[in-house]
Coordinates of C-alpha atoms in Angstrom, one line a residue:
M33 CA -24.0 59.0 15.9
R34 CA -22.6 56.3 18.1
P35 CA -24.6 53.0 17.7
R36 CA -24.0 50.6 20.5
L37 CA -25.5 47.8 22.7
L38 CA -25.8 48.4 26.4
V39 CA -26.0 45.0 28.2
I40 CA -28.6 45.2 30.9
A41 CA -29.0 41.4 31.7
G42 CA -27.0 38.3 31.1
P43 CA -23.3 37.3 31.7
S44 CA -22.0 40.6 30.2
K45 CA -24.3 42.8 32.3
D46 CA -23.4 46.6 32.5
S47 CA -20.9 46.4 29.6
T48 CA -21.3 48.5 26.4
I49 CA -20.6 47.0 22.9
P50 CA -20.0 49.4 20.1
L51 CA -21.5 48.5 16.7
P52 CA -19.4 48.7 13.6
D53 CA -20.5 50.1 10.2
G54 CA -22.0 47.5 7.9
E55 CA -23.0 44.2 9.3
A56 CA -22.3 42.6 12.7
T57 CA -23.5 39.2 13.8
L58 CA -24.4 38.5 17.4
G59 CA -24.0 35.0 18.9
R60 CA -22.2 32.6 21.2
D61 CA -19.4 31.8 18.8
P62 CA -16.3 33.9 19.5
T63 CA -16.0 34.7 15.7
N64 CA -19.1 37.0 15.9
A65 CA -18.6 40.7 15.9
V66 CA -20.7 40.8 19.0
A67 CA -19.7 37.6 20.9
V68 CA -22.0 36.8 23.9
A69 CA -20.8 34.1 26.4
D70 CA -24.4 33.0 27.1
A71 CA -25.4 29.3 26.7
S72 CA -29.0 30.3 25.9
V73 CA -27.7 32.3 22.8
S74 CA -27.3 30.4 19.5
R75 CA -23.9 30.3 17.8
K76 CA -25.1 32.7 15.1
H77 CA -28.2 34.3 16.8
C78 CA -29.0 37.4 14.9
L79 CA -27.6 40.0 12.4
L80 CA -27.4 43.8 13.0
R81 CA -27.0 45.6 9.7
K82 CA -26.6 49.3 9.0
E83 CA -28.7 50.5 6.1
E84 CA -27.9 53.3 3.6
D85 CA -30.0 55.8 5.6
D86 CA -27.9 55.1 8.7
R87 CA -30.8 53.2 10.3
F88 CA -30.1 49.7 11.8
Q89 CA -31.9 46.5 10.9
I90 CA -32.0 43.4 13.1
K91 CA -32.6 40.0 11.6
D92 CA -33.0 36.7 13.4
L93 CA -30.7 33.9 12.0
D94 CA -33.1 31.0 12.8
S95 CA -31.9 31.0 16.4
R96 CA -33.0 28.4 18.9
N97 CA -34.7 30.8 21.4
G98 CA -35.6 33.5 19.0
T99 CA -34.9 37.2 18.9
L100 CA -37.3 39.5 20.8
V101 CA -37.5 43.3 20.3
N102 CA -39.5 45.0 23.1
G103 CA -40.9 41.7 24.2
L104 CA -42.1 40.5 20.7
A105 CA -40.4 37.8 18.6
V106 CA -39.2 39.2 15.3
K107 CA -37.7 37.8 12.1
E108 CA -36.5 41.2 10.8
Q109 CA -37.2 44.7 12.0
R110 CA -35.8 48.2 12.0
L111 CA -34.4 49.4 15.4
R112 CA -35.1 52.6 17.1
H113 CA -33.1 54.4 19.8
G114 CA -33.9 52.7 23.2
D115 CA -35.3 49.4 21.8
E116 CA -34.8 46.4 24.0
I117 CA -33.3 43.3 22.4
A118 CA -33.5 39.9 24.1
T119 CA -31.5 36.9 23.0
G120 CA -31.9 34.0 25.4
D121 CA -30.9 35.2 28.9
S122 CA -29.1 38.3 27.6
V123 CA -30.9 41.6 27.2
F124 CA -29.5 44.6 25.4
L125 CA -30.6 48.2 24.8
F126 CA -29.9 49.6 21.3
L127 CA -28.6 53.1 21.7
V128 CA -27.7 55.8 19.1
E129 CA -26.3 59.1 20.2
D130 CA -26.3 62.0 17.7
E131 CA -25.0 64.8 20.0
D132 CA -21.3 65.7 20.1
R133 CA -19.5 64.0 23.0
P134 CA -16.5 65.3 24.9
L135 CA -13.1 63.8 24.1
P136 CA -12.7 60.3 25.5
P137 CA -11.1 60.1 28.9
S138 CA -7.6 59.0 29.7
R139 CA -7.0 55.9 31.8
V140 CA -6.2 56.1 35.5
E141 CA -3.6 53.9 37.1
F142 CA -2.8 54.0 40.9
D143 CA 0.6 53.8 42.4
D144 CA 0.5 52.1 45.8
S145 CA 3.9 53.3 47.2
N146 CA 3.8 55.3 50.4
P147 CA 5.6 58.6 49.8
T148 CA 6.2 61.2 52.5
A149 CA 7.3 64.6 51.0
E150 CA 7.5 68.3 51.6
T151 CA 3.8 69.1 51.1
K152 CA 1.6 71.9 52.1
L153 CA -1.8 71.0 53.7
I154 CA -4.8 73.3 53.7
H155 CA -8.1 72.9 55.5
P156 CA -11.4 74.2 54.0
R157 CA -11.7 76.9 56.7
D158 CA -8.4 78.4 55.5
V159 CA -9.5 78.7 51.8
V160 CA -9.4 82.4 50.9
Y161 CA -12.0 82.2 48.1
L162 CA -14.6 80.7 50.5
Q163 CA -14.3 83.7 52.9
P164 CA -16.1 86.7 51.3
D165 CA -15.0 89.3 53.9
R166 CA -11.3 88.3 53.6
L167 CA -11.6 88.2 49.8
L168 CA -13.0 91.7 49.6
R169 CA -10.1 93.0 51.7
E170 CA -7.6 91.4 49.3
L171 CA -9.3 92.2 46.0
P172 CA -7.8 95.7 45.4
A173 CA -4.3 94.4 46.1
T174 CA -3.9 91.7 43.5
S175 CA -5.1 91.0 40.0
K176 CA -4.9 87.3 40.5
V177 CA -7.8 87.4 42.8
A178 CA -9.9 89.2 40.2
R179 CA -8.9 86.6 37.6
N180 CA -9.6 83.7 39.9
L181 CA -12.9 85.2 40.9
S182 CA -13.9 85.4 37.2
A183 CA -12.8 81.7 36.7
L184 CA -14.8 80.6 39.8
L185 CA -17.9 82.4 38.5
K186 CA -17.6 80.8 35.1
I187 CA -17.1 77.3 36.7
S188 CA -20.1 77.8 39.0
R189 CA -22.3 78.7 36.0
V190 CA -21.2 75.7 34.0
V191 CA -21.2 73.0 36.6
H192 CA -24.7 73.8 37.7
A193 CA -26.1 73.7 34.2
I194 CA -24.9 70.2 33.2
R195 CA -26.7 67.0 34.3
D196 CA -24.7 64.3 32.5
L197 CA -21.8 63.1 34.8
E198 CA -19.3 62.5 32.0
E199 CA -20.0 65.8 30.3
L200 CA -19.8 67.6 33.6
Q201 CA -16.4 66.1 34.4
A202 CA -15.0 66.9 31.0
Q203 CA -16.2 70.5 31.1
L204 CA -14.8 71.0 34.6
L205 CA -11.4 69.7 33.8
D206 CA -11.3 71.9 30.6
L207 CA -12.1 75.0 32.7
I208 CA -9.5 74.0 35.3
F209 CA -6.8 73.7 32.5
E210 CA -7.7 77.4 31.6
V211 CA -6.6 78.7 35.1
V212 CA -4.1 76.1 36.4
P213 CA -1.0 75.1 34.4
A214 CA -1.7 71.4 34.7
G215 CA -0.9 68.9 32.0
R216 CA -3.2 66.2 33.3
G217 CA -6.1 65.9 35.6
A218 CA -8.4 63.3 37.1
I219 CA -11.7 63.4 39.0
L220 CA -12.0 60.5 41.4
L221 CA -15.4 59.7 43.1
A222 CA -15.8 57.2 45.9
E223 CA -18.8 55.5 47.5
G224 CA -19.5 53.2 50.5
A225 CA -18.0 52.7 53.9
G226 CA -14.6 51.6 52.4
Q227 CA -14.4 54.8 50.3
E228 CA -13.3 52.8 47.3
F229 CA -13.1 54.8 44.0
N230 CA -15.9 53.6 41.8
C231 CA -15.9 56.5 39.2
L232 CA -12.7 57.5 37.6
Y233 CA -12.4 60.2 34.9
A234 CA -9.2 61.6 33.5
R235 CA -8.2 64.1 30.8
T236 CA -5.0 65.6 29.4
R237 CA -4.6 69.2 28.2
E238 CA -3.6 68.2 24.7
A239 CA -6.5 67.2 22.5
G240 CA -6.2 63.9 20.7
Q241 CA -5.8 60.3 21.8
P242 CA -6.4 59.5 25.5
Q243 CA -3.2 59.0 27.5
L244 CA -2.5 57.1 30.8
V245 CA -2.9 59.3 33.9
R246 CA -1.2 57.7 36.9
V247 CA -2.5 58.8 40.3
S248 CA -0.8 58.1 43.6
R249 CA -3.4 56.1 45.6
T250 CA -1.6 57.0 48.8
I251 CA -2.0 60.8 48.2
A252 CA -5.7 60.3 47.0
R253 CA -6.5 58.3 50.2
Q254 CA -4.8 60.8 52.5
V255 CA -6.9 63.6 50.9
M256 CA -10.0 61.5 51.3
Q257 CA -9.4 60.4 54.9
E258 CA -8.1 63.6 56.3
N259 CA -10.2 66.0 54.2
V260 CA -7.2 68.2 53.4
A261 CA -5.8 69.5 50.1
I262 CA -2.2 68.6 49.2
L263 CA 0.3 70.5 47.1
G264 CA 3.6 69.1 45.9
V265 CA 5.5 72.1 44.5
D266 CA 8.7 70.4 43.2
V267 CA 8.3 66.6 43.1
P268 CA 11.9 65.7 42.0
T269 CA 13.4 67.5 45.0
S270 CA 10.6 66.8 47.5
G271 CA 12.2 64.1 49.7
R272 CA 10.6 60.7 49.2
L273 CA 8.3 61.9 46.4
R274 CA 11.2 61.6 43.9
D275 CA 11.4 57.8 44.8
V276 CA 7.8 57.2 43.6
E277 CA 8.3 55.2 40.3
S278 CA 5.1 56.3 38.7
L279 CA 5.9 60.0 39.3
A280 CA 9.4 59.6 38.1
A281 CA 8.4 57.6 35.0
S282 CA 5.8 60.3 34.1
E283 CA 8.4 63.1 34.9
V284 CA 5.9 64.8 37.2
R285 CA 7.2 68.2 38.4
S286 CA 4.2 69.4 40.5
L287 CA 1.1 67.8 41.8
L288 CA -2.1 69.0 43.5
C289 CA -5.0 67.0 45.0
V290 CA -8.1 68.6 46.7
P291 CA -11.1 66.9 48.4
L292 CA -14.7 67.0 47.2
T293 CA -16.9 67.5 50.2
V294 CA -20.7 67.4 50.4
F295 CA -22.4 67.9 53.8
Q296 CA -19.2 67.1 55.8
R297 CA -18.8 63.9 53.7
V298 CA -15.9 63.5 51.4
I299 CA -17.1 62.0 48.1
G300 CA -13.9 62.1 46.1
C301 CA -11.0 64.3 45.0
I302 CA -9.6 66.3 42.1
Y303 CA -6.0 65.4 41.1
L304 CA -3.8 67.5 38.9
D305 CA -0.1 67.3 37.9
S306 CA 2.4 69.0 35.6
T307 CA 5.5 67.8 33.8
N308 CA 6.7 71.3 32.9
A309 CA 9.3 72.7 35.3
A310 CA 8.3 76.2 34.2
D311 CA 4.6 75.6 35.2
R312 CA 5.0 74.7 38.8
F313 CA 1.9 74.9 41.0
Q314 CA 1.9 77.6 43.7
E315 CA -0.1 78.1 46.9
D316 CA -2.5 80.3 44.9
H317 CA -3.4 77.4 42.7
L318 CA -4.1 75.3 45.8
Q319 CA -6.4 78.0 47.1
L320 CA -8.2 78.2 43.8
M321 CA -8.6 74.5 43.4
A322 CA -9.9 74.1 46.9
A323 CA -12.6 76.7 46.0
V324 CA -13.3 74.9 42.7
A325 CA -13.8 71.7 44.6
G326 CA -16.2 73.4 47.0
I327 CA -18.3 74.8 44.2
S328 CA -18.4 71.6 42.1
A329 CA -18.7 68.9 44.7
V330 CA -22.5 69.1 45.0
A331 CA -23.0 69.2 41.2
L332 CA -20.8 66.1 40.8
D333 CA -22.6 64.3 43.6
N334 CA -26.0 65.1 42.1
A335 CA -24.9 64.1 38.6
R336 CA -23.6 60.8 39.9
R337 CA -26.9 60.1 41.8
L338 CA -28.9 61.1 38.8
Q339 CA -26.9 58.7 36.6
W340 CA -27.5 55.9 39.2
L341 CA -31.2 56.7 39.3
E342 CA -31.5 56.6 35.5
Q343 CA -29.7 53.2 35.4
E344 CA -31.8 51.9 38.3
N345 CA -35.0 53.1 36.5
Q346 CA -33.8 51.4 33.4
R347 CA -33.1 48.2 35.3
L348 CA -36.5 48.2 37.1
T349 CA -38.3 48.9 33.8
T350 CA -36.6 46.0 32.2
E351 CA -37.5 43.7 35.1
V352 CA -41.2 44.8 34.9
R353 CA -41.1 44.2 31.1
Q354 CA -39.6 40.8 31.6
E355 CA -42.3 39.9 34.2
Q356 CA -45.1 41.3 31.9
S357 CA -43.8 39.6 28.7
L358 CA -45.5 36.7 27.0
V359 CA -43.4 33.5 27.0
G360 CA -43.5 30.8 24.4
E361 CA -42.0 29.7 21.0
G362 CA -44.6 27.0 19.9
V363 CA -46.7 27.4 16.8
R364 CA -49.7 28.8 18.6
M365 CA -47.7 31.4 20.5
K366 CA -45.8 32.4 17.3
E367 CA -49.2 33.2 15.8
V368 CA -50.0 35.4 18.8
F369 CA -46.6 37.2 18.4
Q370 CA -47.2 37.8 14.7
F371 CA -50.6 39.3 15.4
L372 CA -49.2 41.6 18.1
A373 CA -46.4 42.7 15.8
R374 CA -48.8 43.6 13.0
V375 CA -51.5 45.3 15.2
A376 CA -49.4 47.1 17.8
P377 CA -48.3 50.0 15.6
T378 CA -51.9 50.7 14.6
E379 CA -54.7 52.6 16.5
S380 CA -57.3 49.8 15.9
T381 CA -59.5 48.7 18.8
V382 CA -58.6 45.1 19.8
L383 CA -60.8 42.4 21.4
I384 CA -58.7 39.7 23.2
E385 CA -60.6 36.5 23.9
G386 CA -59.6 33.4 25.8
E387 CA -60.0 31.4 29.0
S388 CA -59.0 32.8 32.4
G389 CA -55.2 32.7 33.0
T390 CA -54.1 32.6 29.3
G391 CA -52.4 36.0 29.5
K392 CA -54.9 38.4 28.0
E393 CA -53.6 41.3 30.0
L394 CA -50.0 40.5 29.0
A395 CA -51.0 40.6 25.4
A396 CA -52.7 44.0 26.0
R397 CA -49.6 45.4 27.6
A398 CA -47.5 44.1 24.7
L399 CA -49.8 46.0 22.3
H400 CA -49.4 49.1 24.4
R401 CA -45.6 48.8 24.9
N402 CA -44.9 48.3 21.2
G403 CA -47.3 50.9 19.9
H404 CA -47.0 54.7 19.4
R405 CA -48.5 55.2 22.8
G406 CA -45.9 53.2 24.6
N407 CA -44.7 56.1 26.8
K408 CA -48.3 57.1 27.6
P409 CA -50.6 55.7 30.4
F410 CA -51.9 52.2 30.4
V411 CA -55.1 52.1 32.5
A412 CA -56.5 48.6 33.3
I413 CA -60.1 48.3 34.5
N414 CA -61.7 45.0 35.5
C415 CA -65.4 45.4 34.7
A416 CA -66.3 42.4 36.9
A417 CA -64.4 43.5 40.0
I418 CA -66.1 46.9 40.5
P419 CA -69.7 47.0 41.6
E420 CA -72.1 48.3 38.9
T421 CA -73.2 51.2 41.0
L422 CA -69.5 52.5 41.2
L423 CA -68.3 51.5 37.7
E424 CA -69.9 54.4 35.9
S425 CA -68.3 56.9 38.2
D426 CA -65.0 55.0 38.1
L427 CA -65.0 55.1 34.2
F428 CA -66.3 58.5 33.5
G429 CA -65.7 60.4 36.8
H430 CA -68.3 62.7 38.4
E431 CA -69.0 66.4 39.1
R432 CA -69.2 67.8 42.6
G433 CA -72.6 67.1 44.1
A434 CA -73.6 64.6 41.4
F435 CA -74.7 62.2 44.1
T436 CA -74.5 61.7 47.9
G437 CA -70.9 61.6 48.9
A438 CA -69.6 63.4 45.8
A439 CA -67.9 66.2 47.7
V440 CA -65.4 67.0 45.0
Q441 CA -65.0 66.7 41.3
K442 CA -63.3 63.4 40.3
K443 CA -61.7 62.5 37.0
G444 CA -62.7 59.0 35.6
R445 CA -60.2 56.5 34.4
L446 CA -60.9 57.2 30.8
E447 CA -60.0 60.9 31.4
V448 CA -56.8 59.8 33.2
A449 CA -55.8 57.6 30.3
D450 CA -56.1 60.5 27.8
G451 CA -53.4 60.0 25.2
G452 CA -52.7 56.4 26.3
V453 CA -54.4 53.0 26.3
V454 CA -57.5 51.8 28.2
F455 CA -57.7 48.0 28.9
L456 CA -61.2 46.8 29.8
D457 CA -60.9 43.3 31.2
E458 CA -64.0 41.1 31.5
I459 CA -65.9 43.4 29.1
G460 CA -68.6 40.8 28.9
E461 CA -69.7 41.6 32.4
L462 CA -70.4 45.3 31.6
A463 CA -74.0 46.4 32.5
P464 CA -76.3 47.2 29.5
A465 CA -76.6 50.9 30.5
L466 CA -72.8 51.2 30.5
Q467 CA -72.6 49.4 27.2
V468 CA -74.5 52.3 25.6
K469 CA -72.2 54.9 27.1
L470 CA -69.1 53.0 26.1
L471 CA -70.4 52.7 22.5
R472 CA -70.6 56.5 22.4
V473 CA -67.0 56.8 23.6
L474 CA -65.9 54.5 20.8
Q475 CA -67.9 56.3 18.2
E476 CA -67.3 59.9 19.2
R477 CA -64.3 59.7 21.5
E478 CA -66.1 61.9 24.1
F479 CA -68.2 61.4 27.2
E480 CA -69.8 63.3 30.1
R481 CA -68.9 62.9 33.7
V482 CA -71.7 61.7 36.0
G483 CA -73.7 64.8 36.9
G484 CA -72.0 66.8 34.1
T485 CA -73.4 68.6 31.1
H486 CA -70.4 69.4 29.0
P487 CA -68.8 66.7 26.7
I488 CA -65.1 65.9 27.4
K489 CA -63.0 64.9 24.4
I490 CA -60.4 62.1 24.9
D491 CA -57.8 60.5 22.7
I492 CA -57.4 56.8 23.7
R493 CA -56.9 53.4 22.2
L494 CA -59.2 50.8 23.6
I495 CA -58.3 47.2 24.2
A496 CA -60.9 44.8 25.6
A497 CA -60.7 41.3 26.9
T498 CA -63.2 38.6 27.8
N499 CA -63.4 34.9 28.8
R500 CA -67.0 34.7 27.6
D501 CA -68.3 33.8 24.2
L502 CA -69.6 37.3 23.2
N503 CA -71.2 35.9 20.0
E504 CA -73.4 33.8 22.3
A505 CA -74.0 36.8 24.6
V506 CA -75.1 38.9 21.6
R507 CA -77.5 36.1 20.5
T508 CA -79.1 35.9 23.9
G509 CA -79.3 39.7 24.2
E510 CA -76.9 40.0 27.1
F511 CA -74.4 42.1 25.0
R512 CA -75.1 44.8 22.5
Q513 CA -74.4 43.7 18.9
D514 CA -73.3 47.2 17.8
L515 CA -70.9 47.4 20.7
Y516 CA -69.5 44.0 19.9
Y517 CA -68.8 45.0 16.3
R518 CA -67.1 48.2 17.5
L519 CA -64.9 46.2 19.9
A520 CA -64.0 43.3 17.5
V521 CA -62.2 45.4 14.9
M522 CA -59.2 43.2 15.5
R523 CA -59.7 39.9 17.4
L524 CA -57.1 37.8 19.1
T525 CA -57.8 34.5 20.8
M526 CA -55.2 33.5 23.4
P527 CA -54.7 29.7 23.3
P528 CA -55.3 27.7 26.5
L529 CA -52.1 26.1 27.8
R530 CA -53.3 22.5 26.9
E531 CA -53.1 23.6 23.2
H532 CA -49.4 24.6 23.4
R533 CA -47.9 22.1 25.8
D534 CA -44.6 22.5 24.0
D535 CA -44.2 25.8 25.7
I536 CA -44.6 24.4 29.3
P537 CA -40.9 23.6 29.8
M538 CA -39.9 27.2 28.8
L539 CA -42.7 28.7 30.9
T540 CA -41.6 26.5 33.8
R541 CA -38.0 27.8 33.6
H542 CA -39.3 31.3 33.4
F543 CA -41.4 31.0 36.5
V544 CA -38.6 29.2 38.4
Q545 CA -36.2 32.2 37.7
K546 CA -38.9 34.7 38.5
Y547 CA -39.9 33.3 41.9
A548 CA -36.4 32.3 42.9
K549 CA -35.5 35.9 42.7
R550 CA -38.7 37.1 44.4
S551 CA -38.5 34.6 47.2
K552 CA -34.7 34.9 47.6
V553 CA -34.1 31.2 47.0
K554 CA -31.7 29.5 44.7
P555 CA -33.3 28.5 41.3
K556 CA -33.8 24.7 41.1
P557 CA -33.8 22.4 38.1
V558 CA -37.0 20.5 37.5
S559 CA -36.8 16.7 37.6
R560 CA -37.8 14.7 34.5
E561 CA -40.8 13.1 36.3
A562 CA -42.0 16.5 37.5
M563 CA -41.7 18.0 34.0
A564 CA -43.5 15.1 32.5
A565 CA -46.4 15.6 35.0
L566 CA -46.5 19.3 34.2
V567 CA -46.6 18.7 30.4
N568 CA -49.3 15.9 30.8
Y569 CA -51.7 17.9 33.0
E570 CA -54.8 19.5 31.5
W571 CA -54.3 22.9 33.2
P572 CA -57.8 24.2 33.6
G573 CA -56.4 27.4 35.2
N574 CA -53.9 27.7 32.3
V575 CA -50.7 29.7 32.7
R576 CA -51.8 31.3 35.9
E577 CA -52.3 27.8 37.5
L578 CA -48.8 26.7 36.2
E579 CA -47.3 29.9 37.7
N580 CA -48.9 29.1 41.1
A581 CA -47.8 25.5 41.0
I582 CA -44.1 26.5 40.3
E583 CA -44.1 29.1 43.0
R584 CA -45.5 26.6 45.6
A585 CA -43.0 23.9 44.5
L586 CA -40.0 26.3 44.7
V587 CA -40.9 27.6 48.1
M588 CA -42.1 24.3 49.7
G589 CA -39.7 21.9 48.2
S590 CA -36.9 20.7 50.5
S591 CA -34.4 19.2 48.0
D592 CA -32.1 20.8 45.4
M593 CA -34.5 19.9 42.6
V594 CA -38.2 20.3 42.0
L595 CA -39.5 16.8 42.5
L596 CA -42.9 15.2 41.6
E597 CA -44.0 15.3 45.3
D598 CA -43.4 19.1 45.3
L599 CA -46.3 19.6 42.8
P600 CA -49.9 20.2 43.8
E601 CA -52.0 17.1 44.5
S602 CA -54.2 17.7 41.4
L603 CA -51.2 17.0 39.2
L604 CA -50.3 13.8 41.1
E605 CA -53.8 12.4 40.7
Q606 CA -53.8 12.5 37.0
E607 CA -53.2 9.5 34.7
S608 CA -49.5 9.0 33.9
A609 CA -48.2 9.8 30.5
A610 CA -46.3 7.1 28.6
E611 CA -43.0 9.0 29.1
M612 CA -43.7 9.7 32.8
H613 CA -42.0 7.2 35.0
E614 CA -43.4 7.4 38.6
G615 CA -41.5 6.4 41.6
K616 CA -42.7 3.4 43.7
Y617 CA -44.0 5.7 46.5
H618 CA -46.3 7.8 44.2
A619 CA -47.5 4.7 42.2
S620 CA -48.4 3.0 45.5
V621 CA -50.2 6.1 46.8
K622 CA -52.2 6.4 43.6
E623 CA -53.2 2.7 43.6
L624 CA -54.3 3.0 47.3
K625 CA -56.5 6.0 46.4
K626 CA -58.1 4.0 43.6
Q627 CA -58.9 1.0 45.7
L628 CA -60.4 3.2 48.6
I629 CA -62.7 4.9 46.1
L630 CA -63.7 1.7 44.4
D631 CA -64.5 0.1 47.8
A632 CA -66.5 3.1 49.0
V633 CA -68.6 3.4 45.8
E634 CA -69.3 -0.3 45.8
Q635 CA -70.2 -0.3 49.5
T636 CA -72.8 2.5 48.9
R637 CA -74.1 0.8 45.7
G638 CA -73.1 3.8 43.5
N639 CA -74.3 6.6 45.8
Y640 CA -71.4 9.1 45.4
V641 CA -72.7 11.4 48.2
E642 CA -72.6 8.5 50.7
A643 CA -69.2 7.3 49.3
A644 CA -67.8 10.8 49.8
G645 CA -69.1 10.7 53.4
I646 CA -67.3 7.4 54.1
L647 CA -64.1 8.8 52.6
G648 CA -64.4 12.1 54.5
V649 CA -64.2 14.3 51.4
H650 CA -66.6 16.6 49.6
P651 CA -68.7 15.0 46.8
N652 CA -67.3 17.5 44.2
Y653 CA -63.8 16.5 45.2
L654 CA -64.7 12.8 44.9
H655 CA -65.9 13.4 41.4
R656 CA -62.7 15.2 40.5
L657 CA -60.6 12.3 42.0
I658 CA -62.6 9.8 39.9
R659 CA -62.0 11.9 36.7
N660 CA -58.3 12.5 37.4
L661 CA -57.6 8.9 38.3
G662 CA -59.5 7.6 35.3
L663 CA -61.9 5.5 37.5
K664 CA -65.1 6.1 35.7
E665 CA -65.2 3.0 33.5
A666 CA -63.8 0.8 36.4
L667 CA -66.6 2.0 38.7
Q668 CA -69.2 1.3 36.0
D669 CA -67.9 -2.2 35.5
A670 CA -67.7 -2.9 39.2
L671 CA -71.3 -1.7 39.7
R672 CA -72.6 -3.7 36.8
G673 CA -70.9 -6.8 38.1
R674 CA -72.3 -6.2 41.6
N675 CA -75.8 -5.9 40.1
R676 CA -75.5 -9.1 38.1
F677 CA -74.3 -10.9 41.2
S678 CA -77.2 -9.5 43.2
A679 CA -79.6 -10.6 40.5

């Protein structure tokens, strides 16, 4: 068991932090066992504690930005292998490893001197063990060939059965130590046009604590650049090799370095050395190691690529989770998080209600991600976006020949989601006939394809969402009462943005970071006036409207800061909050708009359609301007005064 935190986002990205036994605090203060140099992390942010059953518990220490586990804010929770922990801008993966690991690697240090020595070079075409015909001719004459063949066969079997890069390197060096009298070894892998070594692994023959393995960078680069294997038989007497300080300090007697080649491309090298004068390397060892390199190069390259793919998949998964996470720390959002934390581990059907743009699908995804079906499919279906004539086939699938155009059998989305979660968005728009069929699915967990005669069993969890008042729809007969009660086992109402304005600054920063990355622009701070306008606005489109406004301001703005004029016009037309100090330009523009509207309405004696014609705008837009600019009472007073004057 090796508990640790893998940092996947934040200032310490790509580092690994081991967790001690007992308790460990995480925070910005250097005195923490896990110190994080992140301004968004509190001084004492959270506590990680090992319980008596070797399980780990995480506890939030009343931090400023909260502690999130798999996207949900928690006060105290047990951790599982692979859980994602977010503290401010830093994101960690909690990992526990129970399997036995190979001995830790020794360190690699390069010597940059430029030795020229009595060396023997060998090209791949001259390697005996890679030429079967020549090998068969020599086999009866020497027992070494038979021994080496046995070693190569063993190495071939092992290296092609291991996927983990570190384990593969450890096993390969152990097998090499069995057939070559080397005291130390290193596998160096390079990447990119500059062929810089980006993966270094070293081991010593003796078990125990890792030791320093010094490798001549000049020799390693020569092997890489010329694609040749190099053998130094007697280093102390080999001309300028004896002047290399690193080799002299390590008392190296023999060294050997062979290239790792994949499809005519050198991906690295294997380096060996010996400090025992009695165990000098011979040409036979050079031949054998060149063959070992030929056998293991592809396996090492594949393991390295697999490791990169796994890390990239982890990174992309984290990015998707961050984009699909609910954001907020106000009272209303804390209530939502508490509901999600309680309901996610259950199998209960959930009905999520709320206005458009409040994040109903994000809440559904949080339920899926933090439930027992988190690694199973999440199938989202918008009941309002698919025509009624196609929705039944889309949900339940159809048999071949069920209707014109049904040339093949097709599985429906419910069947595709078997084992996972089905999210039915805009459930209030479902046709009455489909409501009956969906009720049967909820009751029996089975259905029939269109044109089918055999019931199909499914195992799904259903989550539904609507922006309609389903109680009113039941009262008017537009929605089945029995289906409503089946759906509303657990009900969650997502609050509109105007009811949790204290989350607007956090949401704004989140969207600035998101769209700066997506649009490849530098994140910008938001000016005080612009933030005041954002907080003061009513947001009829809720979080989705805020997201669009921030994306527009970030892309269209020409300064280093999101200014008031970068925001949509609807925000600029609203009445100013007490704490919102407008600049002279915006105040003048607003006053001019008010005066133009007053003049037009007075001129037309209160006929808003004619007033809109004079102003050159749509009547609906004129009504919105009057509402946003707070002109309703002023217009009424002006019209009453005009009427009195006329009388």
